[in-house]
Short mmCIF file of C-alpha atoms and ligand atoms in Angstrom, two decimals:
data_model
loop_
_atom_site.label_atom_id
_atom_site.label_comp_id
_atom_site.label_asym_id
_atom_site.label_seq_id
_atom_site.Cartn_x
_atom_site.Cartn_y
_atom_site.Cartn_z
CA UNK A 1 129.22 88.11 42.84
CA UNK A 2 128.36 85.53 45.44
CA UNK A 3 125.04 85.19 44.74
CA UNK A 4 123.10 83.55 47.64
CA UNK A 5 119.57 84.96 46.83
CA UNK A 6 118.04 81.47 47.81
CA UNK A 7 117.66 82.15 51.62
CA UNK A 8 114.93 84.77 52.91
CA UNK A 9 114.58 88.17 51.23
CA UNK A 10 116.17 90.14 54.49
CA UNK A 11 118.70 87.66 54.37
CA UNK A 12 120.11 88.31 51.01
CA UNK A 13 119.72 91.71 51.84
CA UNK A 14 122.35 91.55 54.11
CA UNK A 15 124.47 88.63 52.16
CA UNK A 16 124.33 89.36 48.86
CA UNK A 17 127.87 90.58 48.12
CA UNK A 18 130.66 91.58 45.35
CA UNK A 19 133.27 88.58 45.60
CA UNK A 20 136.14 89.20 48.19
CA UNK A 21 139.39 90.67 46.80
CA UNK A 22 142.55 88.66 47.88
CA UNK A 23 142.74 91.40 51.17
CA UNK A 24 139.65 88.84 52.44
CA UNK A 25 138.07 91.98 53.73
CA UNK A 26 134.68 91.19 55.34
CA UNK A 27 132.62 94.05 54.17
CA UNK A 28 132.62 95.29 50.34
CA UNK A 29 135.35 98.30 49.65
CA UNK A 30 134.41 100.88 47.14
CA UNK A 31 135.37 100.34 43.89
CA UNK A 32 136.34 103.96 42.79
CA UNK A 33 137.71 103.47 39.61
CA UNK A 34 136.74 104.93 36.23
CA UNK A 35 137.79 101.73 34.06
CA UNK A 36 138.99 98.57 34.49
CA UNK A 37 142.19 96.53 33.41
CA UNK A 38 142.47 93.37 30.81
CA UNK A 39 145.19 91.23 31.48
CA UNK A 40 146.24 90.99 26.91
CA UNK A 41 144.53 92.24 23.93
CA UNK A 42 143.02 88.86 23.38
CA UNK A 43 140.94 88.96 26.84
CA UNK A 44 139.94 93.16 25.89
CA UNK A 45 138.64 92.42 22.46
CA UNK A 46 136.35 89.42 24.01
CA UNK A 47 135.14 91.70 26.90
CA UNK A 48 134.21 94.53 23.86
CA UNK A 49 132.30 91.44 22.24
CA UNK A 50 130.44 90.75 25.40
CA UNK A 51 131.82 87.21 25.32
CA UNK A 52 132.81 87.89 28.82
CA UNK A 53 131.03 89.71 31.82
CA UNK A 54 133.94 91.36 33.04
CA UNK A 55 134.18 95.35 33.93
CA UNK A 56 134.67 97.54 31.00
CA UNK A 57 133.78 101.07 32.63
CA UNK A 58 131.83 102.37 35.45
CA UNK A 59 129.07 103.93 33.17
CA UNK A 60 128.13 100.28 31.92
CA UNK A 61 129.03 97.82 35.21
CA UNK A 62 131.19 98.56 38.46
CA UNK A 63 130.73 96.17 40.99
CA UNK A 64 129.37 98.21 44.00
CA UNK A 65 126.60 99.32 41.96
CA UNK A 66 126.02 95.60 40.71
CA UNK A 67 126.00 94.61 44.11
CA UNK A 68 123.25 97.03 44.68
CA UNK A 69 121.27 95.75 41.88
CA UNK A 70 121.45 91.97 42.45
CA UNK A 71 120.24 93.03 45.80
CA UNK A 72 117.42 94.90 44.40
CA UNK A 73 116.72 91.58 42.10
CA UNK A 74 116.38 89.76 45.18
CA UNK A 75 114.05 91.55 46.95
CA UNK A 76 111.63 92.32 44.09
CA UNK A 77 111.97 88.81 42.54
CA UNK A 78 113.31 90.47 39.25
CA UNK A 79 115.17 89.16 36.80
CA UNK A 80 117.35 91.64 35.82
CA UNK A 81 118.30 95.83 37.03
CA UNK A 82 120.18 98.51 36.50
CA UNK A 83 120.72 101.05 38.88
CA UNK A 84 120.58 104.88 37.61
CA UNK A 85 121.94 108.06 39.54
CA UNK A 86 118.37 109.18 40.53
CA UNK A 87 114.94 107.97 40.87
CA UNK A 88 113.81 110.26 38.25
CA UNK A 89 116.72 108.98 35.71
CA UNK A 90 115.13 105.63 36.38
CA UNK A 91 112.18 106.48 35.13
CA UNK A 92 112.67 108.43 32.44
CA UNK A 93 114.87 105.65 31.01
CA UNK A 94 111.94 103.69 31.18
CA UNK A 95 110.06 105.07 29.66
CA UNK A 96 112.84 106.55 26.87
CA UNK A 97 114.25 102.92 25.97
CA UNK A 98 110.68 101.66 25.42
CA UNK A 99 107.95 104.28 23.69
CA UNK A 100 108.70 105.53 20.63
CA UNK A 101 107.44 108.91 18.89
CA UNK A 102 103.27 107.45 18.48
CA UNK A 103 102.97 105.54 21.06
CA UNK A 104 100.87 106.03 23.87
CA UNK A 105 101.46 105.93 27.62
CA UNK A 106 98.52 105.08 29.78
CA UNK A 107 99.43 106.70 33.47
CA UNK A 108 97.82 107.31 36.99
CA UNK A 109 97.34 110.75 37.43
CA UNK A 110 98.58 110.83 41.13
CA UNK A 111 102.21 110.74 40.32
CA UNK A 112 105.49 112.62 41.44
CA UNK A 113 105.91 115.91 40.51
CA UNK A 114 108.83 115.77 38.32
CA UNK A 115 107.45 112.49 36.69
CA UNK A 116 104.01 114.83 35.81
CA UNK A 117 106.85 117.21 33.85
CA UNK A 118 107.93 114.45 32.22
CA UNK A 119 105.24 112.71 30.59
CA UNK A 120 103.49 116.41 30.01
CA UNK A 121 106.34 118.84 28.96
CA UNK A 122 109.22 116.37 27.59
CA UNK A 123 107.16 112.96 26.01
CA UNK A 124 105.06 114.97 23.74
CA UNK A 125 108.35 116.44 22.05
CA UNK A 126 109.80 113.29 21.12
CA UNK A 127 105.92 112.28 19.78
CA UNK A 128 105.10 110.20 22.91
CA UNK A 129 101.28 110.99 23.58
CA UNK A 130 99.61 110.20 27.35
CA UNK A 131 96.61 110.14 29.10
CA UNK A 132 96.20 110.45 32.69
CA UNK A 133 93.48 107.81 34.71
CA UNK A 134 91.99 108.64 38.11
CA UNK A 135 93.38 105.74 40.99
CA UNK A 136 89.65 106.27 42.62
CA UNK A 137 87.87 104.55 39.46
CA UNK A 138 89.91 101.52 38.65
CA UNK A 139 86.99 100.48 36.58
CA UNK A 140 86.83 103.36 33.85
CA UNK A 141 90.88 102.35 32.69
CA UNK A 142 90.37 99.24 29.98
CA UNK A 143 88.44 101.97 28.35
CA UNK A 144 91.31 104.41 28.14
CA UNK A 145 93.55 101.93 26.13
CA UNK A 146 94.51 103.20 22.50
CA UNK A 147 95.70 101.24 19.86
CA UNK A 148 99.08 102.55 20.65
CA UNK A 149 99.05 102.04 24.22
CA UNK A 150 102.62 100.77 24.98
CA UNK A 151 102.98 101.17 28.56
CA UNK A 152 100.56 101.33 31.99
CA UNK A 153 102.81 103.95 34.63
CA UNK A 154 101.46 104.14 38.02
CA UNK A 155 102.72 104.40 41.66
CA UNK A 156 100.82 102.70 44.70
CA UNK A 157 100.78 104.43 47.06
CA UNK A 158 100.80 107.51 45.83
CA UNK A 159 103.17 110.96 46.24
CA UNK A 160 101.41 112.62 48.33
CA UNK A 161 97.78 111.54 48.61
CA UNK A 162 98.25 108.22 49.51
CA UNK A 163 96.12 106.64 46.52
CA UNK A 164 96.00 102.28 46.16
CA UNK A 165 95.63 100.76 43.19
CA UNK A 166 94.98 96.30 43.00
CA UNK A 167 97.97 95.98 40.75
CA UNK A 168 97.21 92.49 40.13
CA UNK A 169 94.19 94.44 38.19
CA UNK A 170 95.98 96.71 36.49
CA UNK A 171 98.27 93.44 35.30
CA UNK A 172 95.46 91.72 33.89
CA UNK A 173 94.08 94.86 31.93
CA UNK A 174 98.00 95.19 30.63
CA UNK A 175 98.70 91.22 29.76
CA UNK A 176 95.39 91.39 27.94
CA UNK A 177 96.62 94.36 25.66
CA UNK A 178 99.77 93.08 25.65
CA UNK A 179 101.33 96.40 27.33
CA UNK A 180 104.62 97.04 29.62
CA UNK A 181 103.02 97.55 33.32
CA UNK A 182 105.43 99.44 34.81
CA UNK A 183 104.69 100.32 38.71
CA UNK A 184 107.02 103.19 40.94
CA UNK A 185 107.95 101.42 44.28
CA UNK A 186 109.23 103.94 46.02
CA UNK A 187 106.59 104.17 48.85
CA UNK A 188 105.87 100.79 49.79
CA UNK A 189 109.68 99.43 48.88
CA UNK A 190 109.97 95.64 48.02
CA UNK A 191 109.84 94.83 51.72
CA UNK A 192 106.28 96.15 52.17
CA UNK A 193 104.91 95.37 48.55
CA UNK A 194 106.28 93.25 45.86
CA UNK A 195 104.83 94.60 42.43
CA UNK A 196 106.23 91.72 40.34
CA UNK A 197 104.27 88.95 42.16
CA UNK A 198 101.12 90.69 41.22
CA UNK A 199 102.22 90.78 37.90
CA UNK A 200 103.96 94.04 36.92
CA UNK A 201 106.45 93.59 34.49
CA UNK A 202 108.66 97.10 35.35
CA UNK A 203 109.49 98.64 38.79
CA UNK A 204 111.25 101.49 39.40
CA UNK A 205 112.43 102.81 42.36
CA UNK A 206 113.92 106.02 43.90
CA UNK A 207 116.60 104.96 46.47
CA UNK A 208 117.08 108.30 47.72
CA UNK A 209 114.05 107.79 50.19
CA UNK A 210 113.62 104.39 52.04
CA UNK A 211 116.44 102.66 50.53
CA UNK A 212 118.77 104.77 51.52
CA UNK A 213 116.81 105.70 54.74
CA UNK A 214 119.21 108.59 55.72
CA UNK A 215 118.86 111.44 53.58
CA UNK A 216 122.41 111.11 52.49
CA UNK A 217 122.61 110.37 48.68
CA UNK A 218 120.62 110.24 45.52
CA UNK A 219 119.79 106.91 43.71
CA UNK A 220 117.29 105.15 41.55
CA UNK A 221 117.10 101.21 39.97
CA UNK A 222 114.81 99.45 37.31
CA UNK A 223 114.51 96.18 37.64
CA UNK A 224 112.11 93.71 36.00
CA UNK A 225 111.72 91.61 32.86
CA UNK A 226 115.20 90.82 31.30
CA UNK A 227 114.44 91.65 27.75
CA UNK A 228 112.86 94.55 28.81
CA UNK A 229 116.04 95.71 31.23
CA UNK A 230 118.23 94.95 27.97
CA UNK A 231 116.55 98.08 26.31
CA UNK A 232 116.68 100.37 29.77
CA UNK A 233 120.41 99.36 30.16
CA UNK A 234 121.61 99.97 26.20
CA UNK A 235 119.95 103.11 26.35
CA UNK A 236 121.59 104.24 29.85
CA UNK A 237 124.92 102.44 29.07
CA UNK A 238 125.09 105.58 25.89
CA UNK A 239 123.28 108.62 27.52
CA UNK A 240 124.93 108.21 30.61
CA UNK A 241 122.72 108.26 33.61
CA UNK A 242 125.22 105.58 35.80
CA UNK A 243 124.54 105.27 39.63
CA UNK A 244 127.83 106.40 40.94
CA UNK A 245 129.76 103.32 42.83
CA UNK A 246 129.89 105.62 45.90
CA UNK A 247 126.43 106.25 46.11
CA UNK A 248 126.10 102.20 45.30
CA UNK A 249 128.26 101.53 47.97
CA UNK A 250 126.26 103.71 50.99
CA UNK A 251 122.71 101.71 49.09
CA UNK A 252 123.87 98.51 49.37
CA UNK A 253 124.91 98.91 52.89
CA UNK A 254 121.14 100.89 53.44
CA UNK A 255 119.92 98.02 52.36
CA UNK A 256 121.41 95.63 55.06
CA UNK A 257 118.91 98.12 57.34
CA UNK A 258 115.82 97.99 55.15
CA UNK A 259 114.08 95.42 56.23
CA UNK A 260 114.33 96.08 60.13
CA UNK A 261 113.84 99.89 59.13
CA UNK A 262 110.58 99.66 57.19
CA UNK A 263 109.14 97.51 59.69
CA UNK A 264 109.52 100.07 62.56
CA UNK A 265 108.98 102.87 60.26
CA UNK A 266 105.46 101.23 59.62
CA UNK A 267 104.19 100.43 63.34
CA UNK A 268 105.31 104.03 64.16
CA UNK A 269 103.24 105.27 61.27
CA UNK A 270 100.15 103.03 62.00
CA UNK A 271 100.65 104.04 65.59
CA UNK A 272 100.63 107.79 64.69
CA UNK A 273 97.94 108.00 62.26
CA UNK A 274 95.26 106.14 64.80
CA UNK A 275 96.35 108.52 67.67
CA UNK A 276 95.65 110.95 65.38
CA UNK A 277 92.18 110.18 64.19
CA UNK A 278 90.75 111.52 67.21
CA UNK A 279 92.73 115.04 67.09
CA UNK A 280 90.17 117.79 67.42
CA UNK A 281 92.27 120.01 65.09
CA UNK A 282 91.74 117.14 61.92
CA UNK A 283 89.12 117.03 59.91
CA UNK A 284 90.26 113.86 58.43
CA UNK A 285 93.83 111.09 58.73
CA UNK A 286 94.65 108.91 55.57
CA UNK A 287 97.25 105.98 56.07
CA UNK A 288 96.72 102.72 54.08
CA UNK A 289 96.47 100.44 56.94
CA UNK A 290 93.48 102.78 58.67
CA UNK A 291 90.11 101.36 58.02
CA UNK A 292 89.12 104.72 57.28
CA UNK A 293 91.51 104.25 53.95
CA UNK A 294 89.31 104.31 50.73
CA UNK A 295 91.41 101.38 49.66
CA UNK A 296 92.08 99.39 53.06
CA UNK A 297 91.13 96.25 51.56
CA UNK A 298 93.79 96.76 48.25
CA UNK A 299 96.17 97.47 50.78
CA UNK A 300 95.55 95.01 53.61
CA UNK A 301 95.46 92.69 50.30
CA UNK A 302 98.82 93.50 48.63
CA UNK A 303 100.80 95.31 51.18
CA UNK A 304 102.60 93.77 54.61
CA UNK A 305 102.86 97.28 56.20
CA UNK A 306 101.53 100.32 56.01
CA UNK A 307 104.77 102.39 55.37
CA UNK A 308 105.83 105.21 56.80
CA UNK A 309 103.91 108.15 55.40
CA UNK A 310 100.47 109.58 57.49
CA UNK A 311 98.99 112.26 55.60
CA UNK A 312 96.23 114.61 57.66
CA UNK A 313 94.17 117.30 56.53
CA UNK A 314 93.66 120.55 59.08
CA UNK A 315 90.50 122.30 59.53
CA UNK A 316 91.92 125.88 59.26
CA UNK A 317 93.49 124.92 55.58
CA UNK A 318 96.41 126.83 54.09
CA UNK A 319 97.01 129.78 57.11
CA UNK A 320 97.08 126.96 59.97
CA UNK A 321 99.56 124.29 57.16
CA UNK A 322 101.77 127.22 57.50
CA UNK A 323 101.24 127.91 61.70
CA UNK A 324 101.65 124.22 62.16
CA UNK A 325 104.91 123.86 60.25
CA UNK A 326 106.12 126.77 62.57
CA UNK A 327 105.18 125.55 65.40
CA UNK A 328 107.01 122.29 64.76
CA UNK A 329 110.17 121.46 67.33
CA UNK A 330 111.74 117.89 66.39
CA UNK A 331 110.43 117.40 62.82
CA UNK A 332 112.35 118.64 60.59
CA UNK A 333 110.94 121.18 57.63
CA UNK A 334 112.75 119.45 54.33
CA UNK A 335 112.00 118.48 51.06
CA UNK A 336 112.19 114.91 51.42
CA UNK A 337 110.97 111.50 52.69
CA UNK A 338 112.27 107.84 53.95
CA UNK A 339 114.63 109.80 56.53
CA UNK A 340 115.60 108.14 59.63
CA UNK A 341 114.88 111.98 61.30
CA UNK A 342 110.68 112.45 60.97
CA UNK A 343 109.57 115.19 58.42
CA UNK A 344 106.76 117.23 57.97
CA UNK A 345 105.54 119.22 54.67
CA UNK A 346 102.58 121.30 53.46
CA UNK A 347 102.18 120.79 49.78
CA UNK A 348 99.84 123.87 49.30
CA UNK A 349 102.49 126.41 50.73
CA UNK A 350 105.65 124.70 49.31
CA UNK A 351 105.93 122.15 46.40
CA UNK A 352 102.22 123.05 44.82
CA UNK A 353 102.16 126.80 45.77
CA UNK A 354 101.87 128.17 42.37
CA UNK A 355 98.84 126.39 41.51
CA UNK A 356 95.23 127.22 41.97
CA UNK A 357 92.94 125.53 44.63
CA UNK A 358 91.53 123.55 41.65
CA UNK A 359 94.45 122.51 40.14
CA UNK A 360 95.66 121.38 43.73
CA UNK A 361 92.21 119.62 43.85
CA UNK A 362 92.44 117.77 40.72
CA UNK A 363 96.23 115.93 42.09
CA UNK A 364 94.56 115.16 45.34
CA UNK A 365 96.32 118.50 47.15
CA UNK A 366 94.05 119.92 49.66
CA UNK A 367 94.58 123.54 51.49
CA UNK A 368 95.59 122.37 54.98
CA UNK A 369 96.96 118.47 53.55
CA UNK A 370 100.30 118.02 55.73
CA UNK A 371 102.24 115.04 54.96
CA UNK A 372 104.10 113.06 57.46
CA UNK A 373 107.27 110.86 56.83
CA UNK A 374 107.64 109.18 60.45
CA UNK A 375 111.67 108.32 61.19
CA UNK A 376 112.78 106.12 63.75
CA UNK A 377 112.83 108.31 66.93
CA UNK A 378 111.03 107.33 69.85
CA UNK A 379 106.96 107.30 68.67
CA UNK A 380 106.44 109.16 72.00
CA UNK A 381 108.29 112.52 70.92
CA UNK A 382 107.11 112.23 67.05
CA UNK A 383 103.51 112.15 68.38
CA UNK A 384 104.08 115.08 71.41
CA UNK A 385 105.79 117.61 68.95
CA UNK A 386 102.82 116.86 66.69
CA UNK A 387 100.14 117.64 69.07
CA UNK A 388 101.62 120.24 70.51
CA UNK A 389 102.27 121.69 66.81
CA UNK A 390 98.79 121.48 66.24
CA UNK A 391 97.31 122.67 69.42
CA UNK A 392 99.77 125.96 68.86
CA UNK A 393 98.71 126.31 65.15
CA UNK A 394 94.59 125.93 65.97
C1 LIG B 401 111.24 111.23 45.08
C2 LIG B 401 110.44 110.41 44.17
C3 LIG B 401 110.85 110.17 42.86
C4 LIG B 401 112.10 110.81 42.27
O1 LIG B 401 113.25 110.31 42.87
P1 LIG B 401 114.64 111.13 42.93
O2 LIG B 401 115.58 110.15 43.54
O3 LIG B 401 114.40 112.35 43.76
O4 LIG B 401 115.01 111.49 41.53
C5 LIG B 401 110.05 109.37 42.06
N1 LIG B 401 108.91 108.82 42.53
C6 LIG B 401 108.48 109.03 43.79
C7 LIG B 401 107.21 108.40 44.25
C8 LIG B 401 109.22 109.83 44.66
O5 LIG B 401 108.77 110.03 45.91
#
């Protein structure tokens, strides 16, 4: 690995690269290979006894998907990664290689749907008990520490509503109690926020959204504290969840993009959301870098963009969510975010239908919420197919 993470984080996002083969090609082939080969017996065994860091097999090491990690290293300021097939196998191996059956896990109750199933439907088999705390009332969470409490899981911003937390608060409370903060990145990315500087000791990451930035392939990392990555990557290296190197290979080249990406994606957004705040047909627009945010200052304070989700809230509530996505013409109707191509989705009719009103309520999911994920077409047509989606659906 040529390992030149001292100049500027975009930098080594474009530089940071796997050694060139003797072919002195100039960007990194894919390494598609199951295994690797030891040149004697002598040079295997000492591999198997880690007294080397060469290749074994693609479910431990392979080095497109170490490339992708020491790039992720870079730009969080980590110390150590490993890079899993999905977000959501990120996390779960985060949480699986560190809590044990009676420990408790101490998490923001505005998370990602499938990490909700997790900690309520899977944890408590294996023993693991959680509580949920609320994002809006930083100051009621000391309390909610057990004995037992192993781990602090939160993501800032949040999936969908948008919710900040001062994670150099929530790293305090955790060094105090001496538990694992462990903060989901996926929103802000390390250009925009940088979760270890503030003091979390875990971040995980789904790379299927900005990293990737094209909607092409699935991906997730953890990176953080080495002895705490030692766990993550024994337990992965058995149970199998391995980024594949092809999937590496499109990340690491994603992440040549990032920083240029997220920085456009974020003026868009800002640009959107205030044009927005006057609409007629809103009865409210939540971005972290409006005023108007509830946590403006948290974000102004650890964030250098706002991102690129806007989430608004229509006045005529689940019937006109479902008129507006109709009457959309560019965006596209998917479930995802982080796509170069802008997307638009309605929680209440889609991803939270089956819910009631008041157990959307209590996840921050109101009736006519429509989240935004602004790509990188011109601002001009995201904005007029927006408007006019809106003025159709009123
Ligand atoms: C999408 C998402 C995940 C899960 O990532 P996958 O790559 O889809 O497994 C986790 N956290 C957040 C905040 C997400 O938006």
């Amino acid at each position: 690995m040529n390992k030149k993470n001292h100049y500027q984080p975009d930098t080594n996002a474009v530089r940071i690269q796997t050694a060139r083969t003797n072919e002195m090609e100039h960007s990194t082939p894919m390494f598609l290979t199951s295994s690797f080969c030891f040149d004697d017996a002598e040079e295997m065994r000492a591999t198997f006894a880690d007294e080397t860091d060469f290749n074994i097999y693609s479910r431990f090491s392979n080095p497109n998907v170490d490339e992708f990690v020491q790039k992720m290293c870079a730009l969080e300021g980590a110390e150590a990664g490993y890079a899993t097939a999905s977000g959501m196998s990120a996390i779960f191996a985060s949480f699986m290689a560190l809590l044990k059956a009676g420990d408790h896990l101490l998490s923001a109750r505005s998370i990602f749907g499938s990490t909700h199933t997790v900690v309520t439907k899977f944890l408590p088999k294996w023993g693991i008990e959680s509580s949920y705390f609320d994002m809006n009332d930083p100051g009621g969470i000391e309390a909610m520490i057990k004995p037992n409490t192993r781990m602090i899981f939160v993501e800032t911003p949040s999936n969908p509503g948008l919710e900040i937390i001062d994670m150099e608060l929530l790293a305090k409370i955790a060094n105090k109690h001496n538990i694992i903060l462990n903060v989901d990145n996926c929103f802000a990315t390390p250009v925009l926020q940088r979760p270890i500087e503030a003091g979390a000791h875990l971040v995980t990451h789904s790379a299927t959204k900005w990293i990737d930035g094209q909607g092409r392939v699935l991906g997730g990392a953890v990176v953080g504290k080495k002895e705490l990555i030692k766990e993550i990557h024994t337990f992965c290296r058995s149970t199998g969840p391995a980024m594949s190197p092809f999937n590496a290979w499109v990340l690491s080249k994603s992440m040549e993009t990032l920083y240029v990406r997220m920085e456009r994606h974020s003026e868009s957004a800002l640009k959107l959301a205030q044009a927005l705040e006057s609409n007629p047909y809103l009865s409210s627009v939540k971005y972290p870098f409006l005023p108007s945010h509830p946590q403006y200052a948290i974000a102004k304070k650890q964030m250098s963009g706002g991102g690129g989700i806007v989430c608004f809230e229509l006045k005529g509530g689940l019937a006109q969510g479902v008129r507006f996505l109709n009457a959309l013409q560019l965006l596209s109707l998917t479930a995802n975010l982080g796509d170069s191509r802008s997307i638009a989705s309605h929680p209440a009719s889609t991803t939270h239908a089956k819910l009631t009103d008041q157990e959307r309520a209590i996840v921050g999911i109101t009736p006519g919420l429509i989240r935004i994920s602004v790509g990188l077409e011109n601002i001009k047509d995201i904005l007029e197919d927006i408007e006019q989606a809106l003025e159709k659906s009123k």
